[in-house]
Coordinates of C-alpha atoms and ligand atoms in Angstrom, one line a residue:
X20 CA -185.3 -126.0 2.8
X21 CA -186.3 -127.2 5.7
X22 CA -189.8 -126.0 7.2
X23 CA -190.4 -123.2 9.9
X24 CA -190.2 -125.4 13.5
X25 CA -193.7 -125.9 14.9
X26 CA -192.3 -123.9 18.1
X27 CA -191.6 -121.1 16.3
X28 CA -194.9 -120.6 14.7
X29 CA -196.1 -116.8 16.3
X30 CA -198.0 -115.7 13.6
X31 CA -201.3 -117.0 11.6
X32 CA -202.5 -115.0 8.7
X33 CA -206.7 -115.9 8.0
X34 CA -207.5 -115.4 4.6
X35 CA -211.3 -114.6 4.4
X36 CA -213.1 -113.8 7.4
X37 CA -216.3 -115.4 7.0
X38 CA -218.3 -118.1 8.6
X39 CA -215.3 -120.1 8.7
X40 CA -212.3 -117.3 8.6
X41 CA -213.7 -116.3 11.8
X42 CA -214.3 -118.9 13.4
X43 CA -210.2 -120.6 12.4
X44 CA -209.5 -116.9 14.0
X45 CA -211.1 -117.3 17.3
X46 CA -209.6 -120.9 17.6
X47 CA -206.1 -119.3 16.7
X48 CA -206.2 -116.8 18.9
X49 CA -207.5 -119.1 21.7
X50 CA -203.9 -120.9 21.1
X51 CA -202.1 -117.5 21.8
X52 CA -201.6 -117.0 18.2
X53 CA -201.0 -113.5 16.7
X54 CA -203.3 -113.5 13.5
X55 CA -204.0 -111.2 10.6
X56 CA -207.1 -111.9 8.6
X57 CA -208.0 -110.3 5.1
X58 CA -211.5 -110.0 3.6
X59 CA -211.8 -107.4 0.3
X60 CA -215.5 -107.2 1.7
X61 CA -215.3 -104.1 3.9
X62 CA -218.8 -105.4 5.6
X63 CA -217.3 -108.9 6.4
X64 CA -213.9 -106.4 7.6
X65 CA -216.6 -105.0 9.9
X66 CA -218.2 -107.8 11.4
X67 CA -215.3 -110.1 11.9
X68 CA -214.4 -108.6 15.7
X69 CA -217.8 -109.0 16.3
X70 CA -217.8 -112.7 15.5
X71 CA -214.6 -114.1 16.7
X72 CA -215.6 -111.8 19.9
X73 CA -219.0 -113.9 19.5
X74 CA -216.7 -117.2 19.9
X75 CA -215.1 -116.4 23.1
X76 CA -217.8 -117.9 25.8
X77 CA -217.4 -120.9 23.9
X78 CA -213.5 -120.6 23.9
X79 CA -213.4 -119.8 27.3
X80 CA -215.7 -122.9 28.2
X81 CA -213.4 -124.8 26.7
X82 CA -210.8 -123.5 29.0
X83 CA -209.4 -120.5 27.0
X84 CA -207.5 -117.6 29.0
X85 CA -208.2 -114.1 29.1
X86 CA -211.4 -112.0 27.9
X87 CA -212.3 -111.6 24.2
X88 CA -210.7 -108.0 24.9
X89 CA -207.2 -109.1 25.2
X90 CA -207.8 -112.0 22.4
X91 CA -208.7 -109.1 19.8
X92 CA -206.0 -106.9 20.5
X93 CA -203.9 -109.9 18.7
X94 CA -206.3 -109.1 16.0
X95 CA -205.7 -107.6 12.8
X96 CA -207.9 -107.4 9.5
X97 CA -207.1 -106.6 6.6
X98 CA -208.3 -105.5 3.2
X99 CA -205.3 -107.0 0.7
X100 CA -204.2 -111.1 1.9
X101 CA -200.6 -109.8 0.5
X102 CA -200.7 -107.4 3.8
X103 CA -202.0 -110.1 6.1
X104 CA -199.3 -112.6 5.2
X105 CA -196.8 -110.2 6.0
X106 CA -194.9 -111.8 9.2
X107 CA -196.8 -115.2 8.9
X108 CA -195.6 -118.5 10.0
X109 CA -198.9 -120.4 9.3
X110 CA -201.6 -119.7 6.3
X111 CA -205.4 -121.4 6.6
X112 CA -207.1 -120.3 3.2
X113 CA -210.9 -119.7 4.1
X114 CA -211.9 -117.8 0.6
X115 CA -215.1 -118.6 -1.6
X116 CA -215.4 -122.4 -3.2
X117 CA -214.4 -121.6 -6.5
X118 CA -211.2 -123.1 -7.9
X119 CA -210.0 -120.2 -10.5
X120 CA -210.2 -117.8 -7.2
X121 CA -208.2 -120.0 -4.7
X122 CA -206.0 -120.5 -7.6
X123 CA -204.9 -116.7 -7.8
X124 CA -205.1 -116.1 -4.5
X125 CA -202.7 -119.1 -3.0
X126 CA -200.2 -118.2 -6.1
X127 CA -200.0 -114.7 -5.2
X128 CA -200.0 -116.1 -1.1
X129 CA -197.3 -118.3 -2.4
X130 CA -194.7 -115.5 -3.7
X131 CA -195.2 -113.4 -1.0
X132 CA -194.5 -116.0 1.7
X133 CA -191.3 -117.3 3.2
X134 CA -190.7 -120.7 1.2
X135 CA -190.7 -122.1 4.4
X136 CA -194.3 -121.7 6.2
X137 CA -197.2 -124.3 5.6
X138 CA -200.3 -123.1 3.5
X139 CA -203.4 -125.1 4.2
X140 CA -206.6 -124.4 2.8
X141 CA -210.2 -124.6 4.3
X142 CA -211.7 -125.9 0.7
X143 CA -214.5 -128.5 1.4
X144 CA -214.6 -130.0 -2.2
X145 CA -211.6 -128.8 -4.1
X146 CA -208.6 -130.8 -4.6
X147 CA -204.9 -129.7 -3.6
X148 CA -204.2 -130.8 -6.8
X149 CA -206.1 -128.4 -9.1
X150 CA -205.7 -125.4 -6.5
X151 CA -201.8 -125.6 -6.1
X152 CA -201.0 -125.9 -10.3
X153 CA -200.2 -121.7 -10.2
X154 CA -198.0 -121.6 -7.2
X155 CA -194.0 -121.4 -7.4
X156 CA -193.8 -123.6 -4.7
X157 CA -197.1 -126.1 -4.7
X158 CA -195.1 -128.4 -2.3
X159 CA -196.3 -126.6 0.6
X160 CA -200.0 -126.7 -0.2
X161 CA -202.1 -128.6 1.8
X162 CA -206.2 -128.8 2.3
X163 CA -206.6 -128.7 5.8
X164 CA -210.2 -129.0 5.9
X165 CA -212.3 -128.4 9.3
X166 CA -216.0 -129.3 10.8
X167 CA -217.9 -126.6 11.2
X168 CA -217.5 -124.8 13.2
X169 CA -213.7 -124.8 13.4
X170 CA -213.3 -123.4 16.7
X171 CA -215.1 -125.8 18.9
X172 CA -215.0 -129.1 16.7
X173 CA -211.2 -130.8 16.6
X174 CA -211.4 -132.2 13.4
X175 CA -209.4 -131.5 10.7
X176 CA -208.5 -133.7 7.6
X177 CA -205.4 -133.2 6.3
X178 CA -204.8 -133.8 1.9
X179 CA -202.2 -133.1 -0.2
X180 CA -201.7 -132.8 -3.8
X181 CA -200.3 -134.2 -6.9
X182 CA -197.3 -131.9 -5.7
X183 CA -197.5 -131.4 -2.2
X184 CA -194.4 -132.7 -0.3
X185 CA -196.6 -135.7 1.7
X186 CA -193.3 -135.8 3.9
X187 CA -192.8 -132.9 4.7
X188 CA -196.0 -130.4 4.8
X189 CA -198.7 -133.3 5.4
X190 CA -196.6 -133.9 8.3
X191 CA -196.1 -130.4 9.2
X192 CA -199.3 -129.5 9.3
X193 CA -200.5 -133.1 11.3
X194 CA -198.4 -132.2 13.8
X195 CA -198.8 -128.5 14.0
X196 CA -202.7 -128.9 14.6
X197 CA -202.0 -132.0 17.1
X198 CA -199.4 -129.9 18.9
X199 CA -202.3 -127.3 19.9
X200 CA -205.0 -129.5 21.4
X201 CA -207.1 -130.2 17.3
X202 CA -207.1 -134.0 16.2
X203 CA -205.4 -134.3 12.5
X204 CA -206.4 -136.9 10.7
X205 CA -204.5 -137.9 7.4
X206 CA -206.7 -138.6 3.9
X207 CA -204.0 -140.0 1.6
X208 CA -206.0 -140.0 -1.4
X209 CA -207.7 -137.0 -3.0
X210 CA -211.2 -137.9 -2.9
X211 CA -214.9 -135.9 -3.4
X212 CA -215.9 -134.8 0.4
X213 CA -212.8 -136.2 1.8
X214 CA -213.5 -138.4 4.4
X215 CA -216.1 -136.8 7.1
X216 CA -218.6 -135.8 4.4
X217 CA -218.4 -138.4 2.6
X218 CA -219.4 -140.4 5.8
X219 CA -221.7 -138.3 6.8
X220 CA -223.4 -138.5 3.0
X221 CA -223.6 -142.0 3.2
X222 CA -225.5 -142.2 6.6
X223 CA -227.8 -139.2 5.2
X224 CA -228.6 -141.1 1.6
X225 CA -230.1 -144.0 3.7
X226 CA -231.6 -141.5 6.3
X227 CA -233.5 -139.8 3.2
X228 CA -233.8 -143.1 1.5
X229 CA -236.1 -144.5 4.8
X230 CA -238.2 -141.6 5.2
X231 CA -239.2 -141.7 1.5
X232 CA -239.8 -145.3 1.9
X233 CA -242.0 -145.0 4.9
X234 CA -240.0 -147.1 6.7
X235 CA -240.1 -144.3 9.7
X236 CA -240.8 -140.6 10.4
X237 CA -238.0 -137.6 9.9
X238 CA -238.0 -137.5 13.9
X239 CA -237.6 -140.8 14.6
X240 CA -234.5 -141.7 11.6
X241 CA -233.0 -138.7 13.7
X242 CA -233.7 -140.3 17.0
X243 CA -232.2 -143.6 15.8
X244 CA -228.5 -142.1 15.8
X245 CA -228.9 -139.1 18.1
X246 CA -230.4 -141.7 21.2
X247 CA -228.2 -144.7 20.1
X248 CA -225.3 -145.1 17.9
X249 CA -224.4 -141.5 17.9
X250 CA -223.8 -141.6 21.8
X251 CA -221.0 -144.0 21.1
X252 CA -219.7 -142.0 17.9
X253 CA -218.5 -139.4 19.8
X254 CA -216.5 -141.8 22.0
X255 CA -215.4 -144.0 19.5
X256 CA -215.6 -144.5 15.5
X257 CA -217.6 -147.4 13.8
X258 CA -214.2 -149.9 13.8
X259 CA -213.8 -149.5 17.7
X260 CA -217.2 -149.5 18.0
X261 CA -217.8 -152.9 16.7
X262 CA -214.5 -154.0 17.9
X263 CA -216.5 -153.8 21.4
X264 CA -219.4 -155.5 19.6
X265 CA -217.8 -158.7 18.6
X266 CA -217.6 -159.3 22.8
X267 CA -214.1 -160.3 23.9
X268 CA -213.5 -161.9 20.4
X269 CA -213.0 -158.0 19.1
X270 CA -212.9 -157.6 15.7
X271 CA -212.2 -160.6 14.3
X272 CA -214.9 -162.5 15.9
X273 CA -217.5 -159.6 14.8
X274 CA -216.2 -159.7 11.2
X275 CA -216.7 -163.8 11.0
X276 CA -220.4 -163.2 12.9
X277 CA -221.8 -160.5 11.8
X278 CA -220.5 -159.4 8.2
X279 CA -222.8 -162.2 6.5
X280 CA -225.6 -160.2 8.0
X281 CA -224.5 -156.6 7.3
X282 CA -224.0 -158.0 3.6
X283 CA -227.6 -158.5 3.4
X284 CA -228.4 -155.3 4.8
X285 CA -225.9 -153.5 2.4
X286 CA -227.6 -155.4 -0.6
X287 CA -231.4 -153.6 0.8
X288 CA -229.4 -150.0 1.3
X289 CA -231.2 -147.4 -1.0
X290 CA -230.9 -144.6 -3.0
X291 CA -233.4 -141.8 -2.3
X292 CA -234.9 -139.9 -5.1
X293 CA -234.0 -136.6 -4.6
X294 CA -237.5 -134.9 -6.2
X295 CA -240.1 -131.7 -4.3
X296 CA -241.9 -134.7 -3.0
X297 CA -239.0 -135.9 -0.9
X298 CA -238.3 -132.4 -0.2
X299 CA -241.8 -131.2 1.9
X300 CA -241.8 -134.8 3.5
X301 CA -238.0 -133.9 4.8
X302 CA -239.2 -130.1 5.2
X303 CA -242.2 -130.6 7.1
X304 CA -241.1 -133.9 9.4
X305 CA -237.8 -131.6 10.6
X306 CA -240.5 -128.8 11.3
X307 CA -243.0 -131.2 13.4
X308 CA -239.7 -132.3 15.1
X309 CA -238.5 -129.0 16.4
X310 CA -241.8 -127.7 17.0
X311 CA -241.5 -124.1 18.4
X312 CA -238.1 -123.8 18.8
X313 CA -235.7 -121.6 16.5
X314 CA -232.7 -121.8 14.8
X315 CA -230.9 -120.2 16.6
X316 CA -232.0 -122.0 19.8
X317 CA -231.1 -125.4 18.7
X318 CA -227.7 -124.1 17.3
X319 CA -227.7 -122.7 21.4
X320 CA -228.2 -126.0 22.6
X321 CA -226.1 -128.1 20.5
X322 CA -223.1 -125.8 20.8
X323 CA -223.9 -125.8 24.8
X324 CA -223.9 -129.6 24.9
X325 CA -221.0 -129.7 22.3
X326 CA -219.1 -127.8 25.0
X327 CA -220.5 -130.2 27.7
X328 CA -219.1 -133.5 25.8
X329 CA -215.9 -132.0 24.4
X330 CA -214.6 -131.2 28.0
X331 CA -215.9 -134.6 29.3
X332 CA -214.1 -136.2 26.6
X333 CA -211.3 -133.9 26.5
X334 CA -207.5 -135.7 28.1
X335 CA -207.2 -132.5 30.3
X336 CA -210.6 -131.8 31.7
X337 CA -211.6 -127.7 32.6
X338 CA -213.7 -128.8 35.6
Ligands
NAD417 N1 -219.3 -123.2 5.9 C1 -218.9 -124.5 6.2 O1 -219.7 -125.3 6.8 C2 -217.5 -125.0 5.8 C3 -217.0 -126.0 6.5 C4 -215.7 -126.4 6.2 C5 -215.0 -125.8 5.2 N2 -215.6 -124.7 4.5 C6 -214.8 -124.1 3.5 O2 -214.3 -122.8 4.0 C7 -214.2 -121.9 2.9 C8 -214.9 -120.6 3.3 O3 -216.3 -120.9 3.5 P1 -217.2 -120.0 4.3 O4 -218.4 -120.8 4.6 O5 -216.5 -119.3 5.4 O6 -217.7 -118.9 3.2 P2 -218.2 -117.4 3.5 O7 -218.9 -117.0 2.3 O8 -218.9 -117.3 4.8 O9 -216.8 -116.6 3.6 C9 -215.9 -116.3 2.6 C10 -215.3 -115.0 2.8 O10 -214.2 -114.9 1.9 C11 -214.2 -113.5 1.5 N3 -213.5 -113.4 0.2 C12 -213.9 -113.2 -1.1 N4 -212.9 -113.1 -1.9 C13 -211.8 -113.2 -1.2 C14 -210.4 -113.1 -1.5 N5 -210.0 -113.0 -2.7 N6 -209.5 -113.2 -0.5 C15 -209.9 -113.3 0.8 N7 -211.2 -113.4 1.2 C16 -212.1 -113.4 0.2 C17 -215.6 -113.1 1.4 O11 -215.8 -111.7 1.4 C18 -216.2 -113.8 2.6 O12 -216.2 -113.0 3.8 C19 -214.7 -122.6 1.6 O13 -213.6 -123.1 0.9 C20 -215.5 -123.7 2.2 O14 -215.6 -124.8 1.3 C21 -216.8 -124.3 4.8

């Protein structure tokens, strides 16, 4: 059967309305969506309004219509996911990290849903493949994994499993996320961390790996991406950005250049030991680098300069 047409898609049902339930909620309902969330934990019941209302500056920053108002009264919560599936044309699974959970939860999803709609799933570490093995109809599982947080960053990594139809919900849900301003990205092999994470690890295990070495302080490993190659990360990944680096020879002439050299630098990489030791000198030098400033002032300032960059890099500029 063919799936539901991207342009008919009304209706997203959350399932969990936590950290990342609400904030896939607040995106959604930026997009015009109708959605219906579900949390069994009548506190997180209470506080999701409160949250997604919490997303709305951002939203509307971003060029979002209407007040946080008129976005929540296309808001529903509920206590049972069976009820909040009811009339859904799109699932995104945001439930606790434990397989034999999502399990239950997408199989029961799965026989109460139109055979039809898309499920994708929020998981950061499980695999399609182990999560879709109770459903009646596992082709329509994917992981549709976002960066936190989901309604201002436009990743999201797209995996199927063992048994999802790669044709036909891998491309569903590609194209349904594309179609509404996110950038999809296919991972074509089920692998730990998928591909973001895993990225990120690898730039962190060296981070770590030069601080424990004494090569430089916490402050300035950090200031080594966030004043130089980050800038250009934002704008373009590490292929593009040494495209630019080989000069007008692109690519090619960086790979014949410069890979002898980034050989040797690969054979020097390290692996940090992960022991207490590592773990003050990491504590302490993020500490002296934020001096007197809070949590919750430098998650203020790098969602307000998130906001800044997205709409300079965004195709349709706000302002
Ligand atoms: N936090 C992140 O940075 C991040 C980023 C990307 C993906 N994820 C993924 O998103 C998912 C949710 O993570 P989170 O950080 O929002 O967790 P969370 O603990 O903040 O929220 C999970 C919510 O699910 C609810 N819940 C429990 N059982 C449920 C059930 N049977 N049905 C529906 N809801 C249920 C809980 O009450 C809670 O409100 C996980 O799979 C996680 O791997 C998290």
């Amino acid at each position: 059967m063919p799936l539901i047409d991207l342009e008919n898609v009304k209706t997203v049902a959350v399932i969990g309305g936590g950290t990342i339930g609400a904030s896939w909620s607040a995106w959604f309902l930026a997009q015009g969506f109708t959605v219906r969330c579900s949390d069994p934990s009548p506190a997180a019941r209470e506080a999701a309004p409160g949250l997604v209302a919490a997303c709305w500056p951002q939203l509307a920053a971003l060029g979002a219509s209407g007040s946080a108002q008129e976005a929540l009264a296309r808001f529903s919560i509920w206590e049972s996911h069976i009820q909040a599936v009811e009339g859904a044309d799109y699932v995104q699974e945001n439930a606790p990290e434990r397989l034999e959970l999502k399990q239950k939860l997408l199989s029961e999803i799965d026989a109460a849903l139109p055979v039809d709609r898309v499920i994708g799933s929020s998981t950061s570490g499980l695999k399609a493949s182990d999560m879709q093995t109770g459903m009646a109809h596992p082709q329509r599982l994917v992981v549709a994994h976002p960066f936190n947080p989901p309604h201002l960053i436009p990743l999201v990594e797209i995996v199927g499993g063992q048994q999802t139809s790669e044709e036909a919900a891998a491309d569903w849900a590609v194209a349904f996320f594309n179609a509404h301003g996110k950038r999809a990205i296919r991972v074509r092999k089920e692998v730990p961390g998928h591909i973001a994470n895993r990225l990120q690890a690898a730039l962190w295990k060296e981070a770590a790996y030069l601080v424990q070495s004494g090569v430089a302080s916490v402050e300035d490993v950090d200031l080594a991406i966030s004043e130089g190659p980050g800038l250009r990360w934002a704008i373009m990944g590490p292929h593009l950005t040494f495209h630019l680096g080989g000069g007008t020879g692109g690519m090619a002439h960086f790979y014949d250049h410069l890979v002898p050299a980034m050989q040797t630098w690969w054979a020097d990489l390290g692996t940090p030991v992960m022991d207490a030791a590592l773990r003050e000198q990491l504590v302490e030098g993020v500490q002296q680098e934020v001096g007197d400033r809070s949590i919750a002032d430098l998650a203020a300032e790098r969602d307000r300069k998130l906001i800044d960059i997205l709409n300079v890099l965004s195709p349709d500029p706000q302002s």
